[in-house]
Amino acid sequence: MNELDALVESARAGFAQATTPADLENAKARFLGKSGRITELMKGMAGLSVDEKKSRGAAINLTKQAIETALGERRQALLDAELQAQLQAEALDVTLPGRQRGQGGLHPVSLTLERIEEIFGSMGFDVAQGPEIESDWFNFTALNTPEDHPARSMHDTFYVEGGTEAAPNLLRTHTSPMQIRYAVQHVKKYRARIDAGQGMPEIRVIAPGRTYRVDSDATHSPMFHQCEGLWIGENVSFKDLKVVFTDFCRTFFESDDLVLRFRPSFFPFTEPSAEIDIQFQTGPLAGRWLEVAGSGEVHPNVVRNMGLDPEHYIGFAFGMGPDRLTMLRYGVNDLRLFFDGDIRFLSQFR
Ligand code: DAH
């Protein structure tokens, strides 16, 4: 290998050792710089003849070009490596699944409440909402519930400070106070007509909402839901209650052969009173009697507290448990699951 070829080789090796652009510039200076090897070779031609200069100069030029080519290749290789490193560092795996927004849904009990409102709505029932902090009067007294009734015990009800109609003092234990609240408003609106003996449009309302009792186990929660129903007119009988409630249950459970039983019971605000049980003819619960509501013909004292004459106005009321209806509809066996907020449970109802 002649001296010039060896120089190209050593330049190539020097460039190969450079791993950064700065290293490479240093290596370049050693060969192509002002006082680099090529310049040295040029200077070394001073004493040569014209012909010798020609051939020697051409050879040195080729050498210089070869070194420049080697330099260009190395420069490009370093740029490529740099780009690769950058691409690696900023790598995006476009095959990874995207981050999805969680898909929400209504709570199973809300689904039931919507369903109840829809079914009773189709039967001409209004939907009313009322306060969860209630007064003694609406929750008990107006509903013909005497002072010494056990439900008034501190152990059964959540009491808070206060205790007047203006400053309510307890968390309502049922939605029944809405019977009075709604009816009083209704009667007020039609007072003049009623007094003139022209009667009033019938009261037909359901009142769903949260209710509270000091109770907690697999089938009782301190907060639970109820839905009150009330239909007052001049001739609304127990028979109407049976028709309406049977229709409701069969529609709600989508089961035409569902059987209802009105079991005699006692509530201070109804007379007669009945507990309503249902029985499925097919499915996992077939044959068992399942309690779903309390009901009855509204007690004359309660009709009076609505501002109406019980000799003229009569009707039925019921109070059912949407939580229980939800358990029966979906086959849930522990009420507390509804209120734990466990997304694994809740997402099954989407
Ligand atoms: N309020 C009653 C309870 O919570 C349920 C009830 C029974 C409501 C009879 C009514 C009714 O409207 O007529 O146990």
CSV table of N, CA and C and ligand atoms in Angstrom, one decimal, residues 143 173-177 179 213 224 226-229 266-267 269-270 273-275 293-298 316-320, ligand 1:
chain,number,residue,atom,x,y,z
A,143,LEU,N,-100.7,12.0,59.3
A,143,LEU,CA,-100.9,10.7,58.8
A,143,LEU,C,-101.6,9.8,59.9
A,173,THR,N,-89.3,9.1,57.3
A,173,THR,CA,-89.2,7.6,57.4
A,173,THR,C,-89.9,6.9,56.3
A,174,HIS,N,-90.7,7.7,55.6
A,174,HIS,CA,-91.4,7.1,54.4
A,174,HIS,C,-91.8,8.3,53.5
A,175,THR,N,-92.3,8.0,52.3
A,175,THR,CA,-92.7,9.0,51.4
A,175,THR,C,-94.2,9.4,51.6
A,176,SER,N,-94.8,8.8,52.6
A,176,SER,CA,-96.3,9.1,52.9
A,176,SER,C,-96.5,10.6,53.2
A,177,PRO,N,-95.6,11.3,53.8
A,177,PRO,CA,-95.9,12.7,54.0
A,177,PRO,C,-96.2,13.5,52.7
A,179,GLN,N,-98.3,12.5,50.6
A,179,GLN,CA,-99.7,12.4,50.4
A,179,GLN,C,-100.3,13.7,50.8
A,213,ARG,N,-84.2,5.3,57.8
A,213,ARG,CA,-84.6,4.6,59.1
A,213,ARG,C,-83.3,4.1,59.7
A,224,PHE,N,-82.9,4.5,52.1
A,224,PHE,CA,-83.5,3.6,51.0
A,224,PHE,C,-84.5,4.4,50.2
A,226,GLN,N,-88.4,4.9,48.5
A,226,GLN,CA,-89.8,4.5,48.5
A,226,GLN,C,-90.5,5.3,47.4
A,227,CYS,N,-91.6,4.7,47.0
A,227,CYS,CA,-92.5,5.5,46.0
A,227,CYS,C,-93.9,5.4,46.5
A,228,GLU,N,-94.4,6.6,46.9
A,228,GLU,CA,-95.8,6.7,47.4
A,228,GLU,C,-96.7,6.8,46.2
A,229,GLY,N,-97.9,6.3,46.4
A,229,GLY,CA,-99.0,6.5,45.3
A,229,GLY,C,-100.2,7.0,46.0
A,266,PHE,N,-102.1,-3.5,59.0
A,266,PHE,CA,-102.4,-2.3,59.7
A,266,PHE,C,-101.5,-1.2,59.4
A,267,PHE,N,-102.0,0.0,59.0
A,267,PHE,CA,-101.2,1.2,59.0
A,267,PHE,C,-102.2,2.3,59.5
A,269,PHE,N,-102.6,5.3,58.7
A,269,PHE,CA,-103.2,6.2,57.8
A,269,PHE,C,-104.1,5.6,56.7
A,270,THR,N,-104.3,4.3,56.8
A,270,THR,CA,-105.3,3.6,55.9
A,270,THR,C,-106.2,2.7,56.7
A,273,SER,N,-106.3,-1.7,55.6
A,273,SER,CA,-105.0,-1.7,55.1
A,273,SER,C,-104.6,-3.1,54.6
A,274,ALA,N,-103.7,-3.1,53.7
A,274,ALA,CA,-103.2,-4.4,53.1
A,274,ALA,C,-101.7,-4.3,52.8
A,275,GLU,N,-101.1,-5.4,53.0
A,275,GLU,CA,-99.7,-5.6,52.5
A,275,GLU,C,-99.9,-6.3,51.1
A,293,ALA,N,-95.3,-3.9,48.8
A,293,ALA,CA,-95.8,-2.6,49.1
A,293,ALA,C,-96.8,-2.7,50.3
A,294,GLY,N,-97.0,-1.5,50.9
A,294,GLY,CA,-98.1,-1.4,51.9
A,294,GLY,C,-99.2,-0.6,51.2
A,295,SER,N,-100.4,-0.7,51.6
A,295,SER,CA,-101.5,0.0,50.9
A,295,SER,C,-102.8,0.0,51.7
A,296,GLY,N,-103.8,0.7,51.1
A,296,GLY,CA,-105.1,0.7,51.8
A,296,GLY,C,-105.9,1.9,51.3
A,297,GLU,N,-107.2,1.9,51.8
A,297,GLU,CA,-108.0,3.1,51.6
A,297,GLU,C,-107.6,4.1,52.6
A,298,VAL,N,-107.5,5.4,52.1
A,298,VAL,CA,-107.0,6.4,53.0
A,298,VAL,C,-108.0,6.7,54.1
A,316,PHE,N,-107.4,5.6,47.5
A,316,PHE,CA,-106.4,4.6,48.0
A,316,PHE,C,-105.0,5.2,48.0
A,317,ALA,N,-104.1,4.6,48.8
A,317,ALA,CA,-102.7,5.0,48.8
A,317,ALA,C,-101.9,3.7,48.9
A,318,PHE,N,-100.7,3.9,48.4
A,318,PHE,CA,-99.7,2.7,48.6
A,318,PHE,C,-98.3,3.3,48.7
A,319,GLY,N,-97.5,2.5,49.3
A,319,GLY,CA,-96.1,2.9,49.4
A,319,GLY,C,-95.3,1.6,49.1
A,320,MET,N,-94.4,1.8,48.1
A,320,MET,CA,-93.7,0.6,47.7
A,320,MET,C,-92.2,0.9,47.8
B,1,DAH,N1,-95.5,4.3,54.6
B,1,DAH,C1,-95.6,2.9,54.9
B,1,DAH,C2,-94.3,2.4,55.3
B,1,DAH,O1,-93.3,3.0,55.1
B,1,DAH,C3,-96.0,2.2,53.6
B,1,DAH,C4,-97.4,2.5,53.2
B,1,DAH,C5,-98.4,1.7,53.7
B,1,DAH,C6,-97.7,3.5,52.4
B,1,DAH,C7,-99.8,1.9,53.4
B,1,DAH,C8,-99.1,3.8,52.1
B,1,DAH,C9,-100.1,3.0,52.6
B,1,DAH,O2,-99.4,4.8,51.3
B,1,DAH,O3,-101.3,3.2,52.2
B,1,DAH,O4,-94.2,1.3,55.9
